[in-house]
């Protein structure tokens, strides 16, 4: 079976990618499913599903909070696999897991990837796993037809960018600012310069993330990239919603606005 991510990217043309991130189990697993449905209705291209972790080093306060709530809810990997199986009952939207390496290691990398494939998940992002230590998981993922997405940052050396370009099997995730994730980060002319450099250096599609909090942010970053990832802002919208039910409407409305800005 073809990988949904690579198949989609092959037929993308000039369309810009919109990739939302939701923490599995925040505020509940049932609501996570509703947000994924809302994201597809809003015209999103892929969905990143965050696997909650007790020590999320790269994440800012919003995603840390979401992880804590999910863990307090006793969210397990098996429940997350069940979530993606439920998504597949009504949708073929490409799905990625984004998570730290320790939970995968605890299960066993081979077993985790087998379950990921069985649950019809298409890609994997592991922010705390250096690319030169990822050979085993990359080879196993390849056998399961799971694409690997790696991160580059403004501080990444050009030689390493080329290594990432050579080994990525999906798209590249371009971190736009240094530090942890979070909406409201300020973009500068240096951000544009960095993204322009990536346009010249990469022969994979790449999306820009960390700090996207408005349609205007998305439009700006997509000028020199293939699209955007939005995470912390969505967690913030969920937290500020009057009710869980209204949070679904709020998410769809916001993402629809971002989709329009990318058209």
PDB file of C-alpha atoms in Angstrom:
ATOM      1  CA  UNK A   1       0.000   0.000   0.000  1.00  0.00           C
ATOM      2  CA  UNK A   2       1.231   3.480  -0.858  1.00  0.00           C
ATOM      3  CA  UNK A   3       2.080   5.892   1.944  1.00  0.00           C
ATOM      4  CA  UNK A   4      -0.638   8.546   2.226  1.00  0.00           C
ATOM      5  CA  UNK A   5       1.852  11.331   2.971  1.00  0.00           C
ATOM      6  CA  UNK A   6       4.173  10.736   0.023  1.00  0.00           C
ATOM      7  CA  UNK A   7       1.232  10.103  -2.313  1.00  0.00           C
ATOM      8  CA  UNK A   8      -0.362  13.381  -1.232  1.00  0.00           C
ATOM      9  CA  UNK A   9       2.885  15.330  -1.590  1.00  0.00           C
ATOM     10  CA  UNK A  10       3.445  13.929  -5.078  1.00  0.00           C
ATOM     11  CA  UNK A  11       0.125  15.395  -6.222  1.00  0.00           C
ATOM     12  CA  UNK A  12       0.252  18.625  -4.194  1.00  0.00           C
ATOM     13  CA  UNK A  13       1.226  21.031  -6.951  1.00  0.00           C
ATOM     14  CA  UNK A  14       1.465  24.606  -5.663  1.00  0.00           C
ATOM     15  CA  UNK A  15      -1.025  24.159  -2.829  1.00  0.00           C
ATOM     16  CA  UNK A  16       0.297  25.129   0.605  1.00  0.00           C
ATOM     17  CA  UNK A  17       0.113  22.563   3.395  1.00  0.00           C
ATOM     18  CA  UNK A  18      -1.846  23.192   6.580  1.00  0.00           C
ATOM     19  CA  UNK A  19      -0.934  20.768   9.354  1.00  0.00           C
ATOM     20  CA  UNK A  20      -2.608  21.065  12.784  1.00  0.00           C
ATOM     21  CA  UNK A  21      -1.259  19.420  15.932  1.00  0.00           C
ATOM     22  CA  UNK A  22      -3.479  17.985  18.658  1.00  0.00           C
ATOM     23  CA  UNK A  23      -2.326  16.275  21.840  1.00  0.00           C
ATOM     24  CA  UNK A  24      -3.985  12.866  22.095  1.00  0.00           C
ATOM     25  CA  UNK A  25      -6.226  12.737  25.157  1.00  0.00           C
ATOM     26  CA  UNK A  26      -6.535  16.500  25.610  1.00  0.00           C
ATOM     27  CA  UNK A  27      -8.990  17.386  26.972  1.00  0.00           C
ATOM     28  CA  UNK A  28     -10.310  13.853  26.351  1.00  0.00           C
ATOM     29  CA  UNK A  29      -9.713  11.192  23.714  1.00  0.00           C
ATOM     30  CA  UNK A  30     -13.236  11.674  22.393  1.00  0.00           C
ATOM     31  CA  UNK A  31     -12.620  15.382  21.885  1.00  0.00           C
ATOM     32  CA  UNK A  32      -9.325  14.697  20.105  1.00  0.00           C
ATOM     33  CA  UNK A  33     -11.296  12.678  17.557  1.00  0.00           C
ATOM     34  CA  UNK A  34     -13.716  15.597  17.122  1.00  0.00           C
ATOM     35  CA  UNK A  35     -10.834  18.030  16.531  1.00  0.00           C
ATOM     36  CA  UNK A  36      -9.347  15.791  13.840  1.00  0.00           C
ATOM     37  CA  UNK A  37     -12.726  15.701  12.081  1.00  0.00           C
ATOM     38  CA  UNK A  38     -12.993  19.499  12.381  1.00  0.00           C
ATOM     39  CA  UNK A  39      -9.494  19.925  10.954  1.00  0.00           C
ATOM     40  CA  UNK A  40     -10.391  17.883   7.891  1.00  0.00           C
ATOM     41  CA  UNK A  41     -13.603  19.884   7.425  1.00  0.00           C
ATOM     42  CA  UNK A  42     -11.518  23.068   7.561  1.00  0.00           C
ATOM     43  CA  UNK A  43      -9.351  21.868   4.687  1.00  0.00           C
ATOM     44  CA  UNK A  44      -6.257  20.699   6.549  1.00  0.00           C
ATOM     45  CA  UNK A  45      -3.920  18.397   4.649  1.00  0.00           C
ATOM     46  CA  UNK A  46      -2.326  16.251   7.369  1.00  0.00           C
ATOM     47  CA  UNK A  47      -2.874  15.942  11.125  1.00  0.00           C
ATOM     48  CA  UNK A  48      -0.121  15.582  13.713  1.00  0.00           C
ATOM     49  CA  UNK A  49      -1.176  13.634  16.787  1.00  0.00           C
ATOM     50  CA  UNK A  50       0.975  14.434  19.788  1.00  0.00           C
ATOM     51  CA  UNK A  51       1.800  11.571  22.114  1.00  0.00           C
ATOM     52  CA  UNK A  52       1.774  13.000  25.661  1.00  0.00           C
ATOM     53  CA  UNK A  53       5.024  12.812  27.592  1.00  0.00           C
ATOM     54  CA  UNK A  54       5.958  13.835  31.124  1.00  0.00           C
ATOM     55  CA  UNK A  55       9.057  15.826  30.124  1.00  0.00           C
ATOM     56  CA  UNK A  56       8.429  17.491  26.735  1.00  0.00           C
ATOM     57  CA  UNK A  57      11.682  19.448  26.348  1.00  0.00           C
ATOM     58  CA  UNK A  58      10.884  21.147  23.031  1.00  0.00           C
ATOM     59  CA  UNK A  59       7.375  22.207  23.976  1.00  0.00           C
ATOM     60  CA  UNK A  60       6.142  25.448  25.445  1.00  0.00           C
ATOM     61  CA  UNK A  61       3.590  25.918  28.234  1.00  0.00           C
ATOM     62  CA  UNK A  62       0.467  25.218  26.152  1.00  0.00           C
ATOM     63  CA  UNK A  63       1.565  21.804  24.900  1.00  0.00           C
ATOM     64  CA  UNK A  64       3.129  20.973  28.273  1.00  0.00           C
ATOM     65  CA  UNK A  65      -0.248  21.687  29.847  1.00  0.00           C
ATOM     66  CA  UNK A  66      -2.063  19.533  27.278  1.00  0.00           C
ATOM     67  CA  UNK A  67       0.384  16.682  27.890  1.00  0.00           C
ATOM     68  CA  UNK A  68      -0.179  16.897  31.640  1.00  0.00           C
ATOM     69  CA  UNK A  69      -3.955  16.795  31.245  1.00  0.00           C
ATOM     70  CA  UNK A  70      -3.706  13.816  28.885  1.00  0.00           C
ATOM     71  CA  UNK A  71      -1.405  11.949  31.266  1.00  0.00           C
ATOM     72  CA  UNK A  72      -3.666  12.795  34.217  1.00  0.00           C
ATOM     73  CA  UNK A  73      -6.451  11.223  32.123  1.00  0.00           C
ATOM     74  CA  UNK A  74      -4.327   8.035  32.041  1.00  0.00           C
ATOM     75  CA  UNK A  75      -3.912   8.250  28.259  1.00  0.00           C
ATOM     76  CA  UNK A  76      -2.037   5.221  26.917  1.00  0.00           C
ATOM     77  CA  UNK A  77      -0.417   4.342  23.605  1.00  0.00           C
ATOM     78  CA  UNK A  78      -3.020   1.634  23.059  1.00  0.00           C
ATOM     79  CA  UNK A  79      -5.787   4.225  23.416  1.00  0.00           C
ATOM     80  CA  UNK A  80      -3.992   6.424  20.866  1.00  0.00           C
ATOM     81  CA  UNK A  81      -3.792   3.506  18.435  1.00  0.00           C
ATOM     82  CA  UNK A  82      -7.544   3.003  18.945  1.00  0.00           C
ATOM     83  CA  UNK A  83      -8.062   6.713  18.212  1.00  0.00           C
ATOM     84  CA  UNK A  84      -6.344   6.511  14.824  1.00  0.00           C
ATOM     85  CA  UNK A  85      -8.295   3.372  13.952  1.00  0.00           C
ATOM     86  CA  UNK A  86     -11.494   5.336  14.645  1.00  0.00           C
ATOM     87  CA  UNK A  87     -10.263   8.154  12.382  1.00  0.00           C
ATOM     88  CA  UNK A  88      -9.727   5.626   9.601  1.00  0.00           C
ATOM     89  CA  UNK A  89     -13.371   4.554   9.764  1.00  0.00           C
ATOM     90  CA  UNK A  90     -14.363   7.871   8.195  1.00  0.00           C
ATOM     91  CA  UNK A  91     -11.213   9.444   6.759  1.00  0.00           C
ATOM     92  CA  UNK A  92      -8.092   8.888   4.684  1.00  0.00           C
ATOM     93  CA  UNK A  93      -6.392  12.109   5.824  1.00  0.00           C
ATOM     94  CA  UNK A  94      -2.664  11.454   6.362  1.00  0.00           C
ATOM     95  CA  UNK A  95      -1.796  11.098  10.067  1.00  0.00           C
ATOM     96  CA  UNK A  96       1.527  11.515  11.848  1.00  0.00           C
ATOM     97  CA  UNK A  97       2.566  10.717  15.373  1.00  0.00           C
ATOM     98  CA  UNK A  98       4.764  13.328  17.004  1.00  0.00           C
ATOM     99  CA  UNK A  99       6.365  12.183  20.203  1.00  0.00           C
ATOM    100  CA  UNK A 100       9.482  11.805  22.276  1.00  0.00           C
ATOM    101  CA  UNK A 101      11.602   8.696  21.976  1.00  0.00           C
ATOM    102  CA  UNK A 102      11.304   7.262  25.510  1.00  0.00           C
ATOM    103  CA  UNK A 103       7.670   6.064  25.283  1.00  0.00           C
ATOM    104  CA  UNK A 104       8.473   4.256  22.022  1.00  0.00           C
ATOM    105  CA  UNK A 105      11.581   2.721  23.534  1.00  0.00           C
ATOM    106  CA  UNK A 106       9.603   1.540  26.560  1.00  0.00           C
ATOM    107  CA  UNK A 107       7.219  -0.405  24.312  1.00  0.00           C
ATOM    108  CA  UNK A 108      10.000  -1.586  22.012  1.00  0.00           C
ATOM    109  CA  UNK A 109      10.708   0.224  18.752  1.00  0.00           C
ATOM    110  CA  UNK A 110       9.784  -2.706  16.501  1.00  0.00           C
ATOM    111  CA  UNK A 111       6.516  -3.366  18.340  1.00  0.00           C
ATOM    112  CA  UNK A 112       5.635   0.343  18.380  1.00  0.00           C
ATOM    113  CA  UNK A 113       6.153   0.669  14.622  1.00  0.00           C
ATOM    114  CA  UNK A 114       4.152  -2.480  13.925  1.00  0.00           C
ATOM    115  CA  UNK A 115       1.236  -1.111  15.958  1.00  0.00           C
ATOM    116  CA  UNK A 116       1.625   2.286  14.276  1.00  0.00           C
ATOM    117  CA  UNK A 117       1.350   0.651  10.859  1.00  0.00           C
ATOM    118  CA  UNK A 118      -1.570  -1.535  11.972  1.00  0.00           C
ATOM    119  CA  UNK A 119      -3.342   1.624  13.173  1.00  0.00           C
ATOM    120  CA  UNK A 120      -2.988   3.178   9.703  1.00  0.00           C
ATOM    121  CA  UNK A 121      -0.677   6.012  10.787  1.00  0.00           C
ATOM    122  CA  UNK A 122       1.503   7.307   7.961  1.00  0.00           C
ATOM    123  CA  UNK A 123       4.376   9.249   9.501  1.00  0.00           C
ATOM    124  CA  UNK A 124       6.524   9.823  12.536  1.00  0.00           C
ATOM    125  CA  UNK A 125       8.282  12.843  14.055  1.00  0.00           C
ATOM    126  CA  UNK A 126      10.614  12.312  17.029  1.00  0.00           C
ATOM    127  CA  UNK A 127      12.025  15.722  18.028  1.00  0.00           C
ATOM    128  CA  UNK A 128      14.525  14.451  20.608  1.00  0.00           C
ATOM    129  CA  UNK A 129      16.100  11.720  18.458  1.00  0.00           C
ATOM    130  CA  UNK A 130      19.230  12.967  16.628  1.00  0.00           C
ATOM    131  CA  UNK A 131      19.287  11.918  13.001  1.00  0.00           C
ATOM    132  CA  UNK A 132      22.624  10.126  13.391  1.00  0.00           C
ATOM    133  CA  UNK A 133      21.044   7.921  16.075  1.00  0.00           C
ATOM    134  CA  UNK A 134      17.897   7.159  14.094  1.00  0.00           C
ATOM    135  CA  UNK A 135      19.155   4.468  11.705  1.00  0.00           C
ATOM    136  CA  UNK A 136      17.385   1.578  13.446  1.00  0.00           C
ATOM    137  CA  UNK A 137      13.992   3.228  13.707  1.00  0.00           C
ATOM    138  CA  UNK A 138      14.270   4.687  10.199  1.00  0.00           C
ATOM    139  CA  UNK A 139      14.982   1.270   8.677  1.00  0.00           C
ATOM    140  CA  UNK A 140      12.150  -0.356  10.621  1.00  0.00           C
ATOM    141  CA  UNK A 141       9.781   2.480   9.682  1.00  0.00           C
ATOM    142  CA  UNK A 142      10.700   2.057   6.034  1.00  0.00           C
ATOM    143  CA  UNK A 143       9.760  -1.631   6.201  1.00  0.00           C
ATOM    144  CA  UNK A 144       6.360  -0.635   7.619  1.00  0.00           C
ATOM    145  CA  UNK A 145       5.863   2.083   4.980  1.00  0.00           C
ATOM    146  CA  UNK A 146       5.937   4.831   7.635  1.00  0.00           C
ATOM    147  CA  UNK A 147       7.529   8.104   6.554  1.00  0.00           C
ATOM    148  CA  UNK A 148      10.087   9.838   8.777  1.00  0.00           C
ATOM    149  CA  UNK A 149      10.044  13.612   9.178  1.00  0.00           C
ATOM    150  CA  UNK A 150      13.053  15.361  10.678  1.00  0.00           C
ATOM    151  CA  UNK A 151      13.420  18.843  12.121  1.00  0.00           C
ATOM    152  CA  UNK A 152      15.773  21.597  11.028  1.00  0.00           C
ATOM    153  CA  UNK A 153      16.288  24.852  12.924  1.00  0.00           C
ATOM    154  CA  UNK A 154      17.952  28.221  12.304  1.00  0.00           C
ATOM    155  CA  UNK A 155      20.975  26.865  14.193  1.00  0.00           C
ATOM    156  CA  UNK A 156      21.287  23.676  12.097  1.00  0.00           C
ATOM    157  CA  UNK A 157      24.555  23.496  10.153  1.00  0.00           C
ATOM    158  CA  UNK A 158      24.295  23.242   6.368  1.00  0.00           C
ATOM    159  CA  UNK A 159      26.031  19.860   6.306  1.00  0.00           C
ATOM    160  CA  UNK A 160      23.440  18.490   8.731  1.00  0.00           C
ATOM    161  CA  UNK A 161      20.620  20.007   6.685  1.00  0.00           C
ATOM    162  CA  UNK A 162      21.866  17.986   3.717  1.00  0.00           C
ATOM    163  CA  UNK A 163      21.943  14.817   5.825  1.00  0.00           C
ATOM    164  CA  UNK A 164      18.355  15.483   6.901  1.00  0.00           C
ATOM    165  CA  UNK A 165      17.385  16.160   3.299  1.00  0.00           C
ATOM    166  CA  UNK A 166      18.907  12.848   2.220  1.00  0.00           C
ATOM    167  CA  UNK A 167      17.294  10.759   4.959  1.00  0.00           C
ATOM    168  CA  UNK A 168      13.824  12.309   5.243  1.00  0.00           C
ATOM    169  CA  UNK A 169      11.171  10.122   3.657  1.00  0.00           C
ATOM    170  CA  UNK A 170       8.219  12.472   4.108  1.00  0.00           C
ATOM    171  CA  UNK A 171       8.560  16.211   4.490  1.00  0.00           C
ATOM    172  CA  UNK A 172      10.961  18.342   6.519  1.00  0.00           C
ATOM    173  CA  UNK A 173       9.762  20.293   9.573  1.00  0.00           C
ATOM    174  CA  UNK A 174      11.417  23.718   9.707  1.00  0.00           C
ATOM    175  CA  UNK A 175      11.521  25.156  13.217  1.00  0.00           C
ATOM    176  CA  UNK A 176      11.258  28.903  12.659  1.00  0.00           C
ATOM    177  CA  UNK A 177      12.549  30.195  15.982  1.00  0.00           C
ATOM    178  CA  UNK A 178      14.935  28.861  18.586  1.00  0.00           C
ATOM    179  CA  UNK A 179      13.595  27.746  21.945  1.00  0.00           C
ATOM    180  CA  UNK A 180      10.382  25.922  22.807  1.00  0.00           C
ATOM    181  CA  UNK A 181       7.108  25.850  20.916  1.00  0.00           C
ATOM    182  CA  UNK A 182       4.457  28.465  21.505  1.00  0.00           C
ATOM    183  CA  UNK A 183       2.139  30.845  19.709  1.00  0.00           C
ATOM    184  CA  UNK A 184       3.008  34.518  19.590  1.00  0.00           C
ATOM    185  CA  UNK A 185       6.673  34.075  18.699  1.00  0.00           C
ATOM    186  CA  UNK A 186       8.038  36.977  16.687  1.00  0.00           C
ATOM    187  CA  UNK A 187       9.281  36.393  13.157  1.00  0.00           C
ATOM    188  CA  UNK A 188      12.043  38.595  11.763  1.00  0.00           C
ATOM    189  CA  UNK A 189      13.761  39.213   8.420  1.00  0.00           C
ATOM    190  CA  UNK A 190      16.202  36.525   9.580  1.00  0.00           C
ATOM    191  CA  UNK A 191      13.290  34.061   9.532  1.00  0.00           C
ATOM    192  CA  UNK A 192      12.651  34.871   5.873  1.00  0.00           C
ATOM    193  CA  UNK A 193      16.345  34.508   5.070  1.00  0.00           C
ATOM    194  CA  UNK A 194      16.444  31.126   6.795  1.00  0.00           C
ATOM    195  CA  UNK A 195      13.379  29.838   4.924  1.00  0.00           C
ATOM    196  CA  UNK A 196      14.779  31.059   1.598  1.00  0.00           C
ATOM    197  CA  UNK A 197      17.973  29.136   2.347  1.00  0.00           C
ATOM    198  CA  UNK A 198      15.930  25.985   2.973  1.00  0.00           C
ATOM    199  CA  UNK A 199      14.107  26.468  -0.329  1.00  0.00           C
ATOM    200  CA  UNK A 200      17.472  26.248  -2.071  1.00  0.00           C
ATOM    201  CA  UNK A 201      18.907  23.473   0.126  1.00  0.00           C
ATOM    202  CA  UNK A 202      16.037  20.966   0.281  1.00  0.00           C
ATOM    203  CA  UNK A 203      14.486  18.864  -2.441  1.00  0.00           C
ATOM    204  CA  UNK A 204      11.719  17.741  -0.088  1.00  0.00           C
ATOM    205  CA  UNK A 205       8.636  19.737   0.783  1.00  0.00           C
ATOM    206  CA  UNK A 206       9.053  21.537   4.095  1.00  0.00           C
ATOM    207  CA  UNK A 207       6.597  23.084   6.521  1.00  0.00           C
ATOM    208  CA  UNK A 208       7.322  25.873   8.991  1.00  0.00           C
ATOM    209  CA  UNK A 209       6.276  25.613  12.620  1.00  0.00           C
ATOM    210  CA  UNK A 210       6.741  27.015  16.147  1.00  0.00           C
ATOM    211  CA  UNK A 211       4.979  30.313  16.768  1.00  0.00           C
ATOM    212  CA  UNK A 212       2.155  30.369  14.210  1.00  0.00           C
ATOM    213  CA  UNK A 213      -0.782  32.047  15.930  1.00  0.00           C
ATOM    214  CA  UNK A 214      -2.814  33.740  13.178  1.00  0.00           C
ATOM    215  CA  UNK A 215      -3.738  33.499   9.502  1.00  0.00           C
ATOM    216  CA  UNK A 216      -1.301  36.371   8.884  1.00  0.00           C
ATOM    217  CA  UNK A 217       1.550  34.391  10.491  1.00  0.00           C
ATOM    218  CA  UNK A 218       0.709  31.401   8.321  1.00  0.00           C
ATOM    219  CA  UNK A 219       0.587  33.470   5.148  1.00  0.00           C
ATOM    220  CA  UNK A 220       3.947  35.054   5.911  1.00  0.00           C
ATOM    221  CA  UNK A 221       5.749  31.780   6.622  1.00  0.00           C
ATOM    222  CA  UNK A 222       4.158  30.008   3.658  1.00  0.00           C
ATOM    223  CA  UNK A 223       5.595  32.636   1.319  1.00  0.00           C
ATOM    224  CA  UNK A 224       8.982  30.909   1.580  1.00  0.00           C
ATOM    225  CA  UNK A 225       7.894  27.389   2.594  1.00  0.00           C
ATOM    226  CA  UNK A 226       5.436  24.705   1.542  1.00  0.00           C
ATOM    227  CA  UNK A 227       3.065  25.373   4.426  1.00  0.00           C
ATOM    228  CA  UNK A 228       2.723  25.576   8.191  1.00  0.00           C
ATOM    229  CA  UNK A 229       2.222  23.515  11.333  1.00  0.00           C
ATOM    230  CA  UNK A 230       0.029  24.959  14.089  1.00  0.00           C
ATOM    231  CA  UNK A 231      -0.004  23.473  17.588  1.00  0.00           C
ATOM    232  CA  UNK A 232       0.188  25.752  20.618  1.00  0.00           C
ATOM    233  CA  UNK A 233      -2.413  28.161  19.256  1.00  0.00           C
ATOM    234  CA  UNK A 234      -4.907  25.305  18.887  1.00  0.00           C
ATOM    235  CA  UNK A 235      -4.318  24.175  22.470  1.00  0.00           C
ATOM    236  CA  UNK A 236      -4.902  27.773  23.560  1.00  0.00           C
ATOM    237  CA  UNK A 237      -8.179  27.937  21.614  1.00  0.00           C
ATOM    238  CA  UNK A 238      -9.350  24.708  23.271  1.00  0.00           C
ATOM    239  CA  UNK A 239      -8.433  25.983  26.736  1.00  0.00           C
ATOM    240  CA  UNK A 240     -10.211  29.308  26.206  1.00  0.00           C
ATOM    241  CA  UNK A 241     -13.403  27.855  24.713  1.00  0.00           C
ATOM    242  CA  UNK A 242     -16.596  28.309  26.715  1.00  0.00           C
ATOM    243  CA  UNK A 243     -17.423  24.608  26.473  1.00  0.00           C
ATOM    244  CA  UNK A 244     -15.839  21.492  24.985  1.00  0.00           C
ATOM    245  CA  UNK A 245     -18.571  21.460  22.334  1.00  0.00           C
ATOM    246  CA  UNK A 246     -17.875  25.055  21.321  1.00  0.00           C
ATOM    247  CA  UNK A 247     -14.139  24.335  21.175  1.00  0.00           C
ATOM    248  CA  UNK A 248     -14.742  22.120  18.120  1.00  0.00           C
ATOM    249  CA  UNK A 249     -16.487  24.985  16.323  1.00  0.00           C
ATOM    250  CA  UNK A 250     -13.742  27.398  17.406  1.00  0.00           C
ATOM    251  CA  UNK A 251     -11.023  25.086  16.061  1.00  0.00           C
ATOM    252  CA  UNK A 252     -12.765  24.623  12.723  1.00  0.00           C
ATOM    253  CA  UNK A 253     -13.394  28.364  12.371  1.00  0.00           C
ATOM    254  CA  UNK A 254      -9.762  29.256  13.099  1.00  0.00           C
ATOM    255  CA  UNK A 255      -8.324  26.613  10.768  1.00  0.00           C
ATOM    256  CA  UNK A 256     -10.751  27.605   8.003  1.00  0.00           C
ATOM    257  CA  UNK A 257      -9.414  31.155   8.300  1.00  0.00           C
ATOM    258  CA  UNK A 258      -5.830  29.926   8.068  1.00  0.00           C
ATOM    259  CA  UNK A 259      -6.702  27.761   5.053  1.00  0.00           C
ATOM    260  CA  UNK A 260      -8.135  30.815   3.282  1.00  0.00           C
ATOM    261  CA  UNK A 261      -4.977  32.818   4.033  1.00  0.00           C
ATOM    262  CA  UNK A 262      -2.892  30.121   2.335  1.00  0.00           C
ATOM    263  CA  UNK A 263      -5.008  30.062  -0.836  1.00  0.00           C
TER     264      UNK A 263
END
